[in-house]
Amino acid sequence: MFPKNAWYVACTSDEISDKPLGRKVCNESIVFYRGADGRVAALEDFCPHRGAPLSLGRVVDGKLVCGYHGLEMGCDGKTVAMPGQRVRGFPPIRSFPLIERYGFVWIWPGDAEQADAAKLPHLAWAESSEWAYGGGLYHIQCDYRLMIDNLMDLTHETYVHASSIGQKEIDETPVATRVEGDEVITSRMMENISAPPFWRMALRGNGLADDVPVDRWQICRFTPPSHVLIEVGVAHAGKGGYSADAAHKASSIVVDFITPETDTSIWYFWGMARNFRPEDKALTESIREGQGQIFSEDLQMLEQQQRNLLAHPARALLKLNIDAGGVQSRRVIERLIAQEQATTPVASAAA
Amino acid sequence: MFPKNAWYVACTSDEISDKPLGRKVCNESIVFYRGADGRVAALEDFCPHRGAPLSLGRVVDGKLVCGYHGLEMGCDGKTVAMPGQRVRGFPPIRSFPLIERYGFVWIWPGDAEQADAAKLPHLAWAESSEWAYGGGLYHIQCDYRLMIDNLMDLTHETYVHASSIGQKEIDETPVATRVEGDEVITSRMMENISAPPFWRMALRGNGLADDVPVDRWQICRFTPPSHVLIEVGVAHAGKGGYSADAAHKASSIVVDFITPETDTSIWYFWGMARNFRPEDKALTESIREGQGQIFSEDLQMLEQQQRNLLAHPARALLKLNIDAGGVQSRRVIERLIAQEQATTPVASAAA
Amino acid sequence: MFPKNAWYVACTSDEISDKPLGRKVCNESIVFYRGADGRVAALEDFCPHRGAPLSLGRVVDGKLVCGYHGLEMGCDGKTVAMPGQRVRGFPPIRSFPLIERYGFVWIWPGDAEQADAAKLPHLAWAESSEWAYGGGLYHIQCDYRLMIDNLMDLTHETYVHASSIGQKEIDETPVATRVEGDEVITSRMMENISAPPFWRMALRGNGLADDVPVDRWQICRFTPPSHVLIEVGVAHAGKGGYSADAAHKASSIVVDFITPETDTSIWYFWGMARNFRPEDKALTESIREGQGQIFSEDLQMLEQQQRNLLAHPARALLKLNIDAGGVQSRRVIERLIAQEQATTPVASAAA
């Protein structure tokens, strides 16, 4: 169960080259490609002629040509032409609202009538030359909400990521969780602790001493349908922590766009945006590799947790203080799904 | 759904060596082996003793010996002996009517009472020393009718086989389709075109100039239950095309025996018979390799088309002029299945 | 279907090192580890917090620590602690009765109230310095009863293990089968035959001539729920066979502990105990390798037999004299399951 009237990241801009890209999003098999105007189009991955996947075809002059018998498809889902055949009467296939922004391709898998560009999140860091971004994509066999739980409760860092970003002070420091409209924010402030390896690396990368006590913060922000942006950082202790002057801290934003593929699998777009030394591409790559390694440690846990839950569907999980972020995020999601089901036109639901 | 009272190719003669061969045909698990008289037998692949697959056993003096406890099975499905045990009262297992001819082993998976050798197709090229044949076997995860569609509409050559036998004139030339009893014939005649790479190779192989305009033909012939033989060739333009003298053309028969393994998988026996330079084994092998490469290009398309269709079972596909061959072939199949269901004895149907 | 109120081998002692071991037994996912006192504990492999598998965690000072968020679990299934959280009210997870003995870890997957150490089989050879043991573990996709059938009818040796322990005299010699309470014993005595390769090796290993006629015996003993111990051996012919003096024979006990993983898969602990040259570790290893090779020959047969039976659920198998051991063993099992279902408290059954 996921909201369908929402913007999800379908892919990164650079995943769409001269070949069409086939990807399932929210249980819909979709083909992505660039039309003649360079804009990305998203269509059902199903040729109306004989059902071949259009993603096995090619893009010729901005038209998607089916790789089986050459049917040419327009970006609006209407058949344009087919050699030697009359195709004007072909029923159109479904096209999906789509926005390419911030280096990502965002898709609206629900009711196209309700697609609203204003609902796209605004990512200031993605538009500023003072920030650099690096990230990657993992395909994970778990319900997207398990990943939201994971990111809205960072105590797991101490256990899953013990050698990089985990430290016992995370467990020992309580979180504060609040809901603001559809957003959920859960934050943890740790004072006068030693920095774990990843952050010592970041301090050095930022030209700061890495062997002195620091204040550390984690501010996780869930926004629907399934985005989690986390402000993280350390400052030399006593300089103001989260509010310290840039000269005393290393900070960044952990970026998590979680897109359901099916009910029990996700496309997980992870990355990190930082506003120090943005021009240093080697540093970007080094952070990306480190983060990729750390985030890969969650995969086995999430997939086996999912299997355990599927095997015990009736079993209630416990909700502790540390789970408040995930619990509140799930409430927002449930509310949105209920709203969606109440307002979806019957015809569209039937389709 | 497939006719069961029909001859299907189960394997090639050379697949049955001194070991038994296990293969599923039309949803029946079957073991094939040569009995004492050298004739191929086909039995249920299920030992009546403990259910072990007989295909894991061995052939000793023409008897099939179960590899688990040594039960000896006769070619008629009756248990012959078992060391130290009384086995006369064992109920027989099912045996299947079988004919070995033309280098293939043909099986009748339906009602044995109705098996009729006269219904085996006659393959003149397989009996003549003026013809040579080379071929292979692919195992494909698709409904057998998708492969019939594929072969009865060769416009896909332009897209799937663009670098070998495809050319735009195929799309541009309409086909003529007719039904003759249970046969469906769809043909396309192209005049004064340039030969694609495969046919230039064939012209050279036949000692003819490959850089002059040609007439090209494709005559696809479906015969039930699922055989498609295709006369294909090129002649130097203006020499009579399909009817040109042998000195001016290179032609052959594409041989396709499509045997359902299950409802969504097939054993696809493909090959090519030619009546030029039949003694040239190197040429046979060269053509076989080329054809194997070309035909392998269809596999991914067919398997993903099948998956798409399974995911959208309610969706009607479109039928264009080019699809007439497949559409008519499916009608013949449906008629035969309906006849079969109307005439099958109740007892046999229950079994 | 298997008895649950019984002792099954879950693992060997040396499989439980400093990391927890996750293994499914009788359809229960279980985590095994050593507590502070060095004793092995067995708990549901399901963290009560968020359902993560506890087997992905670690053991710290004898406590099982969940690898996701650090919940600490006691050997009794009660949550001990969790950093920064109140966990006293957590409902306990299930713990399983367990005995570590004879180098194996035995688990009682059924009603803990009924667990009775006195029901553990007594293995004299495992306690004596005059015996040596070597063995291994195979994971096989078949119903555990197919493996019992296999071991209670050794005529399959002639066909499956033709090159090592099989010989035609096994088929030719009838077995005697008897039931003693819950035990089933089936035995075969062969006189004045030549020893097959494995036994020639054993004779040589025992310092005896390997090229003279021997008497050979096989005494298979089934004890519930699914243990089969087989006394096997050869003596120089005419020296008394099974009862011959140790100086004239090579004998051993084939050890088979068959533990259902699911309804159609097993953990198969196989091994051999011998009472000659017990100090010779190289011989132990050589026998272990030979036996492992021989027993691996059954895997494909059992797995394909299982698939055949699943495909033909309505089909009755035949029961010959040689099957008496398996047939009687299945009757014992059925009786025990019926008893268990009749006496299991309702509450426990519901759980």
Short mmCIF file of N, CA and C in Angstrom, two decimals, chain C residues 212-300:
data_model
loop_
_atom_site.label_atom_id
_atom_site.label_comp_id
_atom_site.label_asym_id
_atom_site.label_seq_id
_atom_site.Cartn_x
_atom_site.Cartn_y
_atom_site.Cartn_z
N VAL C 212 39.50 -61.93 -0.15
CA VAL C 212 38.93 -63.24 0.16
C VAL C 212 37.41 -63.09 0.35
N PRO C 213 36.68 -64.18 0.24
CA PRO C 213 35.22 -64.09 0.40
C PRO C 213 34.85 -63.59 1.79
N VAL C 214 33.74 -62.90 1.83
CA VAL C 214 33.29 -62.34 3.11
C VAL C 214 31.82 -62.65 3.34
N ASP C 215 31.43 -62.54 4.59
CA ASP C 215 30.01 -62.46 4.94
C ASP C 215 29.73 -60.97 5.19
N ARG C 216 28.60 -60.51 4.74
CA ARG C 216 28.29 -59.07 4.87
C ARG C 216 26.91 -58.91 5.51
N TRP C 217 26.77 -57.89 6.34
CA TRP C 217 25.47 -57.68 6.99
C TRP C 217 25.09 -56.20 6.97
N GLN C 218 23.80 -55.99 7.02
CA GLN C 218 23.21 -54.64 7.10
C GLN C 218 22.02 -54.73 8.04
N ILE C 219 22.08 -54.05 9.16
CA ILE C 219 20.97 -54.08 10.12
C ILE C 219 20.53 -52.64 10.35
N CYS C 220 19.41 -52.29 9.73
CA CYS C 220 18.93 -50.91 9.77
C CYS C 220 17.93 -50.78 10.92
N ARG C 221 18.13 -49.78 11.73
CA ARG C 221 17.26 -49.61 12.89
C ARG C 221 16.68 -48.20 12.87
N PHE C 222 15.37 -48.11 12.68
CA PHE C 222 14.66 -46.83 12.74
C PHE C 222 14.18 -46.60 14.16
N THR C 223 14.47 -45.41 14.69
CA THR C 223 13.85 -44.99 15.94
C THR C 223 13.24 -43.62 15.70
N PRO C 224 12.09 -43.36 16.29
CA PRO C 224 11.41 -42.09 16.06
C PRO C 224 12.21 -40.94 16.68
N PRO C 225 12.02 -39.73 16.16
CA PRO C 225 11.12 -39.43 15.06
C PRO C 225 11.69 -39.79 13.69
N SER C 226 13.00 -39.78 13.53
CA SER C 226 13.53 -39.93 12.17
C SER C 226 15.02 -40.25 12.19
N HIS C 227 15.41 -41.10 13.11
CA HIS C 227 16.80 -41.51 13.18
C HIS C 227 16.92 -42.92 12.62
N VAL C 228 17.96 -43.12 11.82
CA VAL C 228 18.22 -44.46 11.29
C VAL C 228 19.69 -44.78 11.54
N LEU C 229 19.94 -45.76 12.39
CA LEU C 229 21.31 -46.22 12.63
C LEU C 229 21.44 -47.59 11.99
N ILE C 230 22.51 -47.77 11.26
CA ILE C 230 22.65 -49.00 10.48
C ILE C 230 23.96 -49.68 10.85
N GLU C 231 23.85 -50.86 11.41
CA GLU C 231 25.06 -51.64 11.64
C GLU C 231 25.44 -52.30 10.33
N VAL C 232 26.64 -52.05 9.88
CA VAL C 232 27.10 -52.63 8.62
C VAL C 232 28.49 -53.21 8.83
N GLY C 233 28.82 -54.20 8.02
CA GLY C 233 30.15 -54.76 8.14
C GLY C 233 30.35 -55.98 7.28
N VAL C 234 31.59 -56.39 7.24
CA VAL C 234 31.96 -57.64 6.56
C VAL C 234 32.92 -58.40 7.48
N ALA C 235 32.82 -59.74 7.43
CA ALA C 235 33.79 -60.60 8.13
C ALA C 235 34.33 -61.60 7.11
N HIS C 236 35.55 -62.02 7.30
CA HIS C 236 36.03 -63.09 6.42
C HIS C 236 35.06 -64.25 6.51
N ALA C 237 34.71 -64.81 5.37
CA ALA C 237 33.63 -65.81 5.31
C ALA C 237 33.90 -66.97 6.26
N GLY C 238 32.84 -67.41 6.92
CA GLY C 238 32.91 -68.58 7.77
C GLY C 238 33.44 -68.32 9.17
N LYS C 239 33.68 -67.05 9.49
CA LYS C 239 34.21 -66.74 10.83
C LYS C 239 33.08 -66.32 11.79
N GLY C 240 31.84 -66.39 11.33
CA GLY C 240 30.74 -66.06 12.24
C GLY C 240 29.93 -64.85 11.81
N GLY C 241 30.37 -64.24 10.69
CA GLY C 241 29.60 -63.12 10.15
C GLY C 241 29.48 -62.01 11.17
N TYR C 242 28.29 -61.51 11.35
CA TYR C 242 28.01 -60.42 12.28
C TYR C 242 28.58 -60.70 13.66
N SER C 243 28.58 -61.99 14.07
CA SER C 243 29.04 -62.36 15.41
C SER C 243 30.52 -62.74 15.44
N ALA C 244 31.21 -62.56 14.32
CA ALA C 244 32.60 -62.98 14.27
C ALA C 244 33.45 -62.18 15.26
N ASP C 245 34.57 -62.73 15.60
CA ASP C 245 35.53 -62.06 16.46
C ASP C 245 36.05 -60.80 15.74
N ALA C 246 36.36 -59.79 16.54
CA ALA C 246 36.81 -58.51 15.96
C ALA C 246 38.01 -58.68 15.04
N ALA C 247 38.81 -59.70 15.28
CA ALA C 247 40.02 -59.90 14.49
C ALA C 247 39.71 -60.29 13.05
N HIS C 248 38.49 -60.66 12.77
CA HIS C 248 38.15 -61.14 11.43
C HIS C 248 37.20 -60.22 10.68
N LYS C 249 36.89 -59.09 11.25
CA LYS C 249 35.87 -58.29 10.58
C LYS C 249 36.17 -56.79 10.59
N ALA C 250 35.50 -56.11 9.70
CA ALA C 250 35.49 -54.64 9.71
C ALA C 250 34.03 -54.24 9.78
N SER C 251 33.69 -53.45 10.78
CA SER C 251 32.28 -53.11 10.93
C SER C 251 32.15 -51.68 11.40
N SER C 252 30.97 -51.16 11.27
CA SER C 252 30.75 -49.80 11.72
C SER C 252 29.26 -49.54 11.80
N ILE C 253 28.94 -48.36 12.26
CA ILE C 253 27.55 -47.95 12.36
C ILE C 253 27.36 -46.73 11.47
N VAL C 254 26.47 -46.86 10.50
CA VAL C 254 26.12 -45.70 9.68
C VAL C 254 25.09 -44.90 10.48
N VAL C 255 25.38 -43.63 10.66
CA VAL C 255 24.56 -42.77 11.52
C VAL C 255 23.78 -41.80 10.64
N ASP C 256 22.47 -41.77 10.79
CA ASP C 256 21.62 -40.89 9.98
C ASP C 256 20.61 -40.20 10.87
N PHE C 257 20.83 -38.92 11.10
CA PHE C 257 19.83 -38.12 11.81
C PHE C 257 19.18 -37.21 10.77
N ILE C 258 17.89 -37.41 10.58
CA ILE C 258 17.17 -36.73 9.51
C ILE C 258 16.24 -35.72 10.16
N THR C 259 16.51 -34.45 9.94
CA THR C 259 15.72 -33.41 10.60
C THR C 259 14.93 -32.64 9.56
N PRO C 260 13.59 -32.67 9.67
CA PRO C 260 12.80 -31.88 8.72
C PRO C 260 13.12 -30.39 8.87
N GLU C 261 13.35 -29.73 7.76
CA GLU C 261 13.43 -28.27 7.78
C GLU C 261 12.03 -27.72 7.52
N THR C 262 11.44 -28.18 6.42
CA THR C 262 10.06 -27.86 6.07
C THR C 262 9.39 -29.18 5.70
N ASP C 263 8.19 -29.11 5.15
CA ASP C 263 7.52 -30.34 4.75
C ASP C 263 8.24 -31.03 3.61
N THR C 264 9.02 -30.30 2.85
CA THR C 264 9.69 -30.90 1.71
C THR C 264 11.18 -30.60 1.66
N SER C 265 11.79 -30.42 2.83
CA SER C 265 13.25 -30.27 2.83
C SER C 265 13.79 -30.76 4.17
N ILE C 266 15.02 -31.21 4.14
CA ILE C 266 15.62 -31.78 5.36
C ILE C 266 17.05 -31.30 5.56
N TRP C 267 17.45 -31.33 6.82
CA TRP C 267 18.85 -31.30 7.20
C TRP C 267 19.24 -32.75 7.46
N TYR C 268 20.19 -33.23 6.69
CA TYR C 268 20.55 -34.65 6.80
C TYR C 268 21.94 -34.75 7.39
N PHE C 269 21.99 -35.17 8.67
CA PHE C 269 23.28 -35.39 9.35
C PHE C 269 23.65 -36.85 9.16
N TRP C 270 24.71 -37.06 8.40
CA TRP C 270 25.16 -38.43 8.13
C TRP C 270 26.55 -38.62 8.72
N GLY C 271 26.88 -39.84 9.00
CA GLY C 271 28.22 -40.10 9.52
C GLY C 271 28.46 -41.58 9.68
N MET C 272 29.65 -41.90 10.17
CA MET C 272 29.98 -43.31 10.42
C MET C 272 30.78 -43.39 11.71
N ALA C 273 30.35 -44.33 12.55
CA ALA C 273 31.09 -44.62 13.78
C ALA C 273 31.74 -45.99 13.62
N ARG C 274 33.02 -46.09 13.97
CA ARG C 274 33.70 -47.39 13.82
C ARG C 274 34.47 -47.70 15.10
N ASN C 275 34.65 -48.97 15.36
CA ASN C 275 35.39 -49.34 16.57
C ASN C 275 36.69 -50.05 16.26
N PHE C 276 37.26 -49.71 15.09
CA PHE C 276 38.61 -50.20 14.83
C PHE C 276 39.50 -48.99 14.55
N ARG C 277 40.74 -49.08 15.03
CA ARG C 277 41.71 -47.98 14.86
C ARG C 277 41.07 -46.61 15.13
N PRO C 278 40.40 -46.42 16.24
CA PRO C 278 39.70 -45.16 16.50
C PRO C 278 40.65 -43.96 16.58
N GLU C 279 41.93 -44.23 16.89
CA GLU C 279 42.88 -43.13 17.05
C GLU C 279 43.39 -42.61 15.70
N ASP C 280 43.07 -43.32 14.63
CA ASP C 280 43.64 -42.99 13.31
C ASP C 280 42.80 -41.90 12.64
N LYS C 281 43.22 -40.65 12.86
CA LYS C 281 42.41 -39.53 12.34
C LYS C 281 42.42 -39.46 10.82
N ALA C 282 43.53 -39.89 10.23
CA ALA C 282 43.58 -39.88 8.76
C ALA C 282 42.56 -40.87 8.20
N LEU C 283 42.40 -42.01 8.86
CA LEU C 283 41.41 -42.99 8.42
C LEU C 283 40.00 -42.43 8.60
N THR C 284 39.76 -41.77 9.73
CA THR C 284 38.46 -41.14 9.95
C THR C 284 38.12 -40.20 8.80
N GLU C 285 39.11 -39.39 8.43
CA GLU C 285 38.87 -38.42 7.38
C GLU C 285 38.67 -39.11 6.03
N SER C 286 39.44 -40.15 5.80
CA SER C 286 39.32 -40.87 4.53
C SER C 286 37.95 -41.51 4.42
N ILE C 287 37.46 -42.11 5.50
CA ILE C 287 36.13 -42.72 5.48
C ILE C 287 35.07 -41.64 5.30
N ARG C 288 35.25 -40.53 6.01
CA ARG C 288 34.28 -39.44 5.92
C ARG C 288 34.15 -38.93 4.48
N GLU C 289 35.30 -38.79 3.84
CA GLU C 289 35.27 -38.32 2.45
C GLU C 289 34.57 -39.33 1.54
N GLY C 290 34.90 -40.60 1.74
CA GLY C 290 34.29 -41.64 0.93
C GLY C 290 32.79 -41.70 1.14
N GLN C 291 32.37 -41.65 2.41
CA GLN C 291 30.95 -41.71 2.70
C GLN C 291 30.22 -40.48 2.16
N GLY C 292 30.85 -39.31 2.31
CA GLY C 292 30.24 -38.09 1.81
C GLY C 292 30.01 -38.17 0.32
N GLN C 293 30.97 -38.73 -0.40
CA GLN C 293 30.84 -38.90 -1.83
C GLN C 293 29.69 -39.86 -2.15
N ILE C 294 29.65 -40.98 -1.45
CA ILE C 294 28.62 -41.99 -1.70
C ILE C 294 27.23 -41.41 -1.40
N PHE C 295 27.10 -40.76 -0.25
CA PHE C 295 25.78 -40.27 0.15
C PHE C 295 25.31 -39.12 -0.73
N SER C 296 26.26 -38.42 -1.32
CA SER C 296 25.85 -37.33 -2.22
C SER C 296 25.16 -37.88 -3.47
N GLU C 297 25.41 -39.15 -3.76
CA GLU C 297 24.79 -39.75 -4.95
C GLU C 297 23.27 -39.89 -4.79
N ASP C 298 22.78 -39.86 -3.56
CA ASP C 298 21.34 -39.98 -3.33
C ASP C 298 20.60 -38.66 -3.56
N LEU C 299 21.31 -37.55 -3.50
CA LEU C 299 20.63 -36.25 -3.46
C LEU C 299 19.74 -36.02 -4.67
N GLN C 300 20.32 -36.15 -5.87
CA GLN C 300 19.56 -35.87 -7.08
C GLN C 300 18.33 -36.79 -7.17
#
